[in-house]
CSV table of C-alpha atoms in Angstrom, one decimal:
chain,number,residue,atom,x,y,z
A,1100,UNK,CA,81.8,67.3,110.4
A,1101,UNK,CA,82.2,69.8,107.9
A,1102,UNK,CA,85.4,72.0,107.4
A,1103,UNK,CA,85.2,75.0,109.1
A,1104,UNK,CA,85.3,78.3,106.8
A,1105,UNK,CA,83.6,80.9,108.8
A,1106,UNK,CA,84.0,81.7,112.5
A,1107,UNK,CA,81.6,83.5,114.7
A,1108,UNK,CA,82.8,85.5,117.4
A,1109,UNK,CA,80.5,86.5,120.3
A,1110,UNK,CA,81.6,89.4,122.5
A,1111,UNK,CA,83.6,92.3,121.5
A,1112,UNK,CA,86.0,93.1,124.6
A,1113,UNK,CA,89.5,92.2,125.3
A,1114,UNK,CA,89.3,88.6,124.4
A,1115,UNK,CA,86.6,88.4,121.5
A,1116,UNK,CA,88.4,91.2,119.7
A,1117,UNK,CA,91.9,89.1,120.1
A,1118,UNK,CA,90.0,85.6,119.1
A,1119,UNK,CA,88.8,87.2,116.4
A,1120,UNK,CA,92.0,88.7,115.1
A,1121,UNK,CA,93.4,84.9,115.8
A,1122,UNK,CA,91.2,83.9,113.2
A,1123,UNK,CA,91.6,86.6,110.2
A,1124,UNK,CA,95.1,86.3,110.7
A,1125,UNK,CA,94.7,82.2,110.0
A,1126,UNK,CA,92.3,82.9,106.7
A,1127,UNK,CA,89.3,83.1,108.1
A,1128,UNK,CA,86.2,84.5,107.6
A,1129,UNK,CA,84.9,86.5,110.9
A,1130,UNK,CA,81.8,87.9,112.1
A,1131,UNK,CA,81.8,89.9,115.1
A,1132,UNK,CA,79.2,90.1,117.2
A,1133,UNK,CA,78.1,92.5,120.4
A,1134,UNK,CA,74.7,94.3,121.6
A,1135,UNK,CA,76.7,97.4,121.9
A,1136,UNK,CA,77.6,99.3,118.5
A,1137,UNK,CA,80.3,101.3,120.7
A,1138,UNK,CA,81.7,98.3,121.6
A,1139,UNK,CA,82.1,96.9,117.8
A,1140,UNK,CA,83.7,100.2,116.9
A,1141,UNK,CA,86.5,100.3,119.4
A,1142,UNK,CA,87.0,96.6,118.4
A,1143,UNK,CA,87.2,98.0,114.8
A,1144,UNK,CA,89.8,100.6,115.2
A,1145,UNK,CA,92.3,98.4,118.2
A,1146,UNK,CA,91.9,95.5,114.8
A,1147,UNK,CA,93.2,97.8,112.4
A,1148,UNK,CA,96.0,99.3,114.9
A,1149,UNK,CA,96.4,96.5,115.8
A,1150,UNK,CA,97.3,94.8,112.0
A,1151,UNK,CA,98.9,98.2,111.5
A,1152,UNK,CA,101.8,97.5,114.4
A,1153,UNK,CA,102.1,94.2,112.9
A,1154,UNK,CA,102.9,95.7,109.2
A,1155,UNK,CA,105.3,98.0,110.9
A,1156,UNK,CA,107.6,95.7,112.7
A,1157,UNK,CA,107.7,92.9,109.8
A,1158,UNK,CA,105.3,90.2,111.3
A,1159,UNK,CA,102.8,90.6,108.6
A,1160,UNK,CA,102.9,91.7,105.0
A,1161,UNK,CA,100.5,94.7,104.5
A,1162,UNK,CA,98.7,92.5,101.8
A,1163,UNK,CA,98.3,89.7,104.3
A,1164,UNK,CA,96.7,92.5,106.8
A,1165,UNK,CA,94.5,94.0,103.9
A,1166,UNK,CA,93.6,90.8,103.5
A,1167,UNK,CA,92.6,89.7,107.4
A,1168,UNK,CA,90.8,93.0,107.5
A,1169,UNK,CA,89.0,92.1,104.6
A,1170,UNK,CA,87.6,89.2,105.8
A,1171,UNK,CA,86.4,90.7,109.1
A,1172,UNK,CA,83.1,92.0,109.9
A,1173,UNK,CA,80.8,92.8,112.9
A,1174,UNK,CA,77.5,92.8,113.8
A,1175,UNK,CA,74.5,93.6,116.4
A,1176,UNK,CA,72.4,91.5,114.7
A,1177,UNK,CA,72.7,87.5,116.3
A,1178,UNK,CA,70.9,86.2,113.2
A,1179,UNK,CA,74.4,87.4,111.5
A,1180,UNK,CA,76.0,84.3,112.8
A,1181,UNK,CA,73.1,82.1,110.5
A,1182,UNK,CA,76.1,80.9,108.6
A,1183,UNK,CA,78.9,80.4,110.6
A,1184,UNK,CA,80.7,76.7,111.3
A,1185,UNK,CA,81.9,77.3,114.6
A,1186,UNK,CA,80.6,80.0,116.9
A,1187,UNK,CA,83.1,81.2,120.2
A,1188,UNK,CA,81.3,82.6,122.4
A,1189,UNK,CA,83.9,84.9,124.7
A,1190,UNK,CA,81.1,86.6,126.7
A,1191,UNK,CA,80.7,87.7,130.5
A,1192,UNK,CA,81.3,84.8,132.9
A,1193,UNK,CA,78.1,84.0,133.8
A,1194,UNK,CA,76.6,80.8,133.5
A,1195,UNK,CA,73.1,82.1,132.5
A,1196,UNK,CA,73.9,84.3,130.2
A,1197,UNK,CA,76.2,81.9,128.3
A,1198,UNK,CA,73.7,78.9,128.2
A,1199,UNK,CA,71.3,81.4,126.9
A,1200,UNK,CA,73.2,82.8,124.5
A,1201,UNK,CA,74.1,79.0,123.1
A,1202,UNK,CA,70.1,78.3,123.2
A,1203,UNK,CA,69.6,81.5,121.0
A,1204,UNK,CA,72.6,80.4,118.4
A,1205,UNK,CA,71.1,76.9,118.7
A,1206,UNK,CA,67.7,78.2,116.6
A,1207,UNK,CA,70.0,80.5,114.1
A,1208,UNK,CA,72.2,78.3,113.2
A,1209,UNK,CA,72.4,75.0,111.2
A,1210,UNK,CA,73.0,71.4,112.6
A,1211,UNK,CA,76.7,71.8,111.8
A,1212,UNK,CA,77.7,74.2,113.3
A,1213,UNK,CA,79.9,73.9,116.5
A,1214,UNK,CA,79.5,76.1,119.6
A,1215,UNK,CA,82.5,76.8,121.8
A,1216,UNK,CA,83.1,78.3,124.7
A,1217,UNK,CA,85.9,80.7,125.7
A,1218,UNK,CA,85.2,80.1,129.8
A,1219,UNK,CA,88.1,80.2,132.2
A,1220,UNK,CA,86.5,78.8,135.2
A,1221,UNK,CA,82.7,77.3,134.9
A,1222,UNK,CA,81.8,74.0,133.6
A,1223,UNK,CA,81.3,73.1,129.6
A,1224,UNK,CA,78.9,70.4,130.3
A,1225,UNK,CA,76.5,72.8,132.7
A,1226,UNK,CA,77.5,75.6,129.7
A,1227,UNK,CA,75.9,73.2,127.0
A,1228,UNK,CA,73.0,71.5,129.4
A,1229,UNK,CA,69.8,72.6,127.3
A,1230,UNK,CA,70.9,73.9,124.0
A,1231,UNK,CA,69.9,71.6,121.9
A,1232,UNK,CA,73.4,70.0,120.6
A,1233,UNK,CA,75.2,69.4,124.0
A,1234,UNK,CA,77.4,67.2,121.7
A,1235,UNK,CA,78.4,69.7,119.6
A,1236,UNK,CA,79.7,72.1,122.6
A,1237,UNK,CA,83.5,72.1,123.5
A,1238,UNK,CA,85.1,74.3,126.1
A,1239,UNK,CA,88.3,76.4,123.8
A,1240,UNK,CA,89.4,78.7,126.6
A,1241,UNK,CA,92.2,81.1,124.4
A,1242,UNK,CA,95.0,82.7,126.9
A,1243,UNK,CA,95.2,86.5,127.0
A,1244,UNK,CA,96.1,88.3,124.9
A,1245,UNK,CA,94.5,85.9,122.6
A,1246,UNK,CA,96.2,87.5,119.7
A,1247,UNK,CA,100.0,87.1,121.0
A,1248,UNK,CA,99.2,83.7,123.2
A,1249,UNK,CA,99.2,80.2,121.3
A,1250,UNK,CA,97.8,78.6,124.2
A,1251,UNK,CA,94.7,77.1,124.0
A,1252,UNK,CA,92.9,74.9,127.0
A,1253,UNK,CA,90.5,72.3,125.2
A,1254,UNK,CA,87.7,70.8,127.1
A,1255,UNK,CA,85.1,68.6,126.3
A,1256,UNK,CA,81.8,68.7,128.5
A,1257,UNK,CA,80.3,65.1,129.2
A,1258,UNK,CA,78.3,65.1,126.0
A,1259,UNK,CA,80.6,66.4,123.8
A,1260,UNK,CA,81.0,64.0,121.1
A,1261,UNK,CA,84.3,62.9,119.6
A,1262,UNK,CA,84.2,64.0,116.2
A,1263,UNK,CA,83.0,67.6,117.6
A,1264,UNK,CA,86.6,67.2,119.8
A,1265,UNK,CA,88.7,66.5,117.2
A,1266,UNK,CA,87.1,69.1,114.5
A,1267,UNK,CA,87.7,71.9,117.1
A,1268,UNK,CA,91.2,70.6,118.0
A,1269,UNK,CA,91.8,70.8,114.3
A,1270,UNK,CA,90.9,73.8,113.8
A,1271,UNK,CA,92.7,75.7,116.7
A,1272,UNK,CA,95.9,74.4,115.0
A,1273,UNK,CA,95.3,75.1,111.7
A,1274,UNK,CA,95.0,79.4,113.5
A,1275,UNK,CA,98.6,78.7,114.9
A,1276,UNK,CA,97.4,77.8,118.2
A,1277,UNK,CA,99.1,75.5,120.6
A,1278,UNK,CA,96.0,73.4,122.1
A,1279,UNK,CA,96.1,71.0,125.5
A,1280,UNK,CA,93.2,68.9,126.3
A,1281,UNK,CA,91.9,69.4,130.1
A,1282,UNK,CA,89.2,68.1,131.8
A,1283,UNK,CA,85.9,69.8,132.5
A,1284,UNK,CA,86.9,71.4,136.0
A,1285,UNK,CA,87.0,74.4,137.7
A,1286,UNK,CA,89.5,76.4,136.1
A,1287,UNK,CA,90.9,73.9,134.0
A,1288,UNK,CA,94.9,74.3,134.5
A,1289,UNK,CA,95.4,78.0,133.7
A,1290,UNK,CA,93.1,80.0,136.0
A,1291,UNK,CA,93.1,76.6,138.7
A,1292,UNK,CA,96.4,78.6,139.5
A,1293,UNK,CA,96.0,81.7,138.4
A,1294,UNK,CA,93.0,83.3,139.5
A,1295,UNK,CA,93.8,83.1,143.7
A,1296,UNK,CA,97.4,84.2,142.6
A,1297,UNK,CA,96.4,87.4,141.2
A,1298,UNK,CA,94.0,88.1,144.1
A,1299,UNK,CA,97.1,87.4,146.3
A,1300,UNK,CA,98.7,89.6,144.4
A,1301,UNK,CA,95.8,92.5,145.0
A,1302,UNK,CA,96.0,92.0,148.6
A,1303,UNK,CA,99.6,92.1,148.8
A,1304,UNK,CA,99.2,95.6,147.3
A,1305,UNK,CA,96.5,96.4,149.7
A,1306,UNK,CA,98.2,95.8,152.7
A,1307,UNK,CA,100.9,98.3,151.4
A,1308,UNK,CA,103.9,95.3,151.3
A,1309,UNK,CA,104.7,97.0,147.5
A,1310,UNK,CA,103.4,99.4,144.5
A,1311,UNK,CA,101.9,97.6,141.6
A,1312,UNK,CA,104.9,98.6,139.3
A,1313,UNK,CA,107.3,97.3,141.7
A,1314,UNK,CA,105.3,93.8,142.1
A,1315,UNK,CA,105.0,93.5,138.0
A,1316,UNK,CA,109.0,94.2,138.3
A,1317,UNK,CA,109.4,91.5,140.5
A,1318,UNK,CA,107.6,88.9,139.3
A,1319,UNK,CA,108.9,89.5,135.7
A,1320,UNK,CA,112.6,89.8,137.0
A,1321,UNK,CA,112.4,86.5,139.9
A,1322,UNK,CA,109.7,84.6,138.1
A,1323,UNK,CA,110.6,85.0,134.4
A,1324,UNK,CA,107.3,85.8,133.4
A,1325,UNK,CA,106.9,87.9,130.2
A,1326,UNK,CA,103.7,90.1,132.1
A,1327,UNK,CA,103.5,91.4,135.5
A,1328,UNK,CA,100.4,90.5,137.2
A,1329,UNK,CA,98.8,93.8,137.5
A,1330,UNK,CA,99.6,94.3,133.9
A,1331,UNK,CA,97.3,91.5,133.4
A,1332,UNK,CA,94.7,91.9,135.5
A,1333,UNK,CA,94.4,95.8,133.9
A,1334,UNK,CA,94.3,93.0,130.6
A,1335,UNK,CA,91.9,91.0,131.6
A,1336,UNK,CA,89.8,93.6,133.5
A,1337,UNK,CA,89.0,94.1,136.9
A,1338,UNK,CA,85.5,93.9,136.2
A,1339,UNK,CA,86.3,90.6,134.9
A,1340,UNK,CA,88.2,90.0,137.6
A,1341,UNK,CA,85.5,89.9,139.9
A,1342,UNK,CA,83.1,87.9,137.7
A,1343,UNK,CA,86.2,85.2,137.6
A,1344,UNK,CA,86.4,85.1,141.2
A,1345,UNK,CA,82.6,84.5,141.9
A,1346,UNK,CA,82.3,81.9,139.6
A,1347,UNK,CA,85.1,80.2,140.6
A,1348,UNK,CA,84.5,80.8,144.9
A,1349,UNK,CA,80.9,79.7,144.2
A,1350,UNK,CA,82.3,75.9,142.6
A,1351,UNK,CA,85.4,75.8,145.1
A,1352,UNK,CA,84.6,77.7,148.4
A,1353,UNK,CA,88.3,78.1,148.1
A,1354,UNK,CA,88.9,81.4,150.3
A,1355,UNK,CA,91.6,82.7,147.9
A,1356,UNK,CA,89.4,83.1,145.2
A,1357,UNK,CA,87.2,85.1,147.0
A,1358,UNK,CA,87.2,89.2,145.2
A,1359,UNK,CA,89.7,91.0,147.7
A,1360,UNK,CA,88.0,94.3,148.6
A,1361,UNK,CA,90.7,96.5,146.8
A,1362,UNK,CA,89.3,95.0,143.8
A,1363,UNK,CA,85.4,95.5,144.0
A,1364,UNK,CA,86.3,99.0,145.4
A,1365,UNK,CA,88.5,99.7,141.9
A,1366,UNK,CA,85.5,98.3,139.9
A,1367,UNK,CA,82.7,100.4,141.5
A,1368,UNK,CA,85.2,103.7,141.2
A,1369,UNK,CA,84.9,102.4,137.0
A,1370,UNK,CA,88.9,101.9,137.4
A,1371,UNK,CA,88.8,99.0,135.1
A,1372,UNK,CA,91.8,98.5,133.5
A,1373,UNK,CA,92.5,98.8,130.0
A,1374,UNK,CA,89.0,99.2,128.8
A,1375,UNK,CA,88.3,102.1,130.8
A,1376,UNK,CA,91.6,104.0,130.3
A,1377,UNK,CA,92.4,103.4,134.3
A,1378,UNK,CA,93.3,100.5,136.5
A,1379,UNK,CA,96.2,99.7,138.3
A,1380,UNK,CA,98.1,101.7,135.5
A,1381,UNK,CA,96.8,104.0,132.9
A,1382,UNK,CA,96.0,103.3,129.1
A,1383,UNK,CA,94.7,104.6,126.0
A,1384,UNK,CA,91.6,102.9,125.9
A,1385,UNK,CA,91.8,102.2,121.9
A,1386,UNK,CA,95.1,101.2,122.2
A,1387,UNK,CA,95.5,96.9,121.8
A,1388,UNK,CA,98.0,95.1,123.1
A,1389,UNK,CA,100.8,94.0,121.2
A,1390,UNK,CA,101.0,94.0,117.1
């Protein structure tokens, strides 16, 4: 397996945009890609802010940033990727659309070349079934933010070969990243938990019990945790939200997971969090988190 040099990042939201900063930051070279040139732009300017915040309070050198900017670039065009060693994929969770999306890279790009998914909840093996390298496919699910989180879930599907494994594993830490190896299941560890918590959380707000900014308070100030739950849904998206919950209700039948109605009314009224500018809270749509 050949060392990995250039990374491919497909999919230009929240968690693309933070993989690929993950990467720059490390020393890489980055090619983003999305269909949607407005999407590639706001990626553009939250990166440079984003870098910028990072100058400001000490974390980075401005020569280090200059120099991650540098080495990122983006692109509408797949055939882009031609060159790349490893490819994420961090598009919409959708089985479909991800195991076309690896049979298109599978033609572009050379033998090498590994293809990982960022998936939260559906299964690497079915992700990788029919692209032509199944054992070169690893799941490499990055927490959100992706740019502040080191946590990384690592899954291999059934094909996945070892040396594949170990290169990927490899390379996560030499970003900074803190990987764990999981097994191909729904929702790995992360969302296994998370994804009927924060639906409790949505109906808990529903019924009235509390206002979102009083649940994040409480669950930050009892729990310890460093985000409140609405804050990260409005993170994650509540469009995303919803695509989480159908993929993993349609593997579990677990009536928790199920998308409360709160949250597909939010999504068809366009309140979708951070992207939009409107959620549970309100944003500045160009405005990344953290620095």
């Amino acid at each position: 397996m050949s060392e990995i040099r250039t990374v491919g990042v497909c999919g230009a939201g929240t968690m693309g945009s933070g993989i690929a900063i993950v990467a720059a930051r490390a020393g890489y070279r980055v090619v983003l890609y999305d269909t949607h040139e407005e999407s590639l732009e706001r990626a553009r300017r939250q990166t440079e802010g984003f870098f910028g915040k990072s100058v400001e309070r000490g974390k980075l050198t401005r020569e280090q940033a200059d120099a991650a900017l540098a080495a990122s670039s983006s692109t509408s065009f797949l055939a882009d990727l031609a060159e790349c060693d490893i490819v994420i994929e961090a598009v919409f969770e959708n089985l479909e659309v991800k195991r076309a999306l690896f049979g298109q890279l599978d033609e572009i790009c050379p033998d090498r070349t590994i293809f990982a998914s960022n998936t939260s909840t559906l299964s690497i093996t079915e992700i990788a079934s029919g692209c032509g390298r199944e054992d070169r496919v690893v799941g490499m699910h990055f927490c959100l933010p992706a740019q502040l989180m080191k946590l990384v879930e690592m899954s291999p599907g059934l094909n996945t070969s070892e040396d594949t494994f170990k290169a990927a594993w490899a390379f996560c830490e030499a970003m900074g990243q803190r990987p764990v190896k999981t097994k191909d299941t729904p929702g790995f560890v992360l969302n296994y938990f998370l994804v009927p918590f924060n639906n409790d959380v949505i109906r808990l707000i529903e019924a009235g019990v509390a206002e979102p900014a009083d649940v994040d308070r409480a669950i930050k100030a009892g729990l310890g945790y460093k985000m409140g739950p609405c804050e990260l849904l409005d993170l994650i998206g509540l469009d995303t939200q919803v695509l989480l919950c159908e993929a993993f209700y349609g593997v579990t039948h677990d009536p928790r997971c199920a998308a409360p109605p709160l949250l597909k009314r939010m999504v068809a009224a366009g309140h979708l969090g951070r992207k939009s500018g409107r959620g549970f809270f309100t944003y500045d749509r160009d405005a990344m988190y953290g620095g």
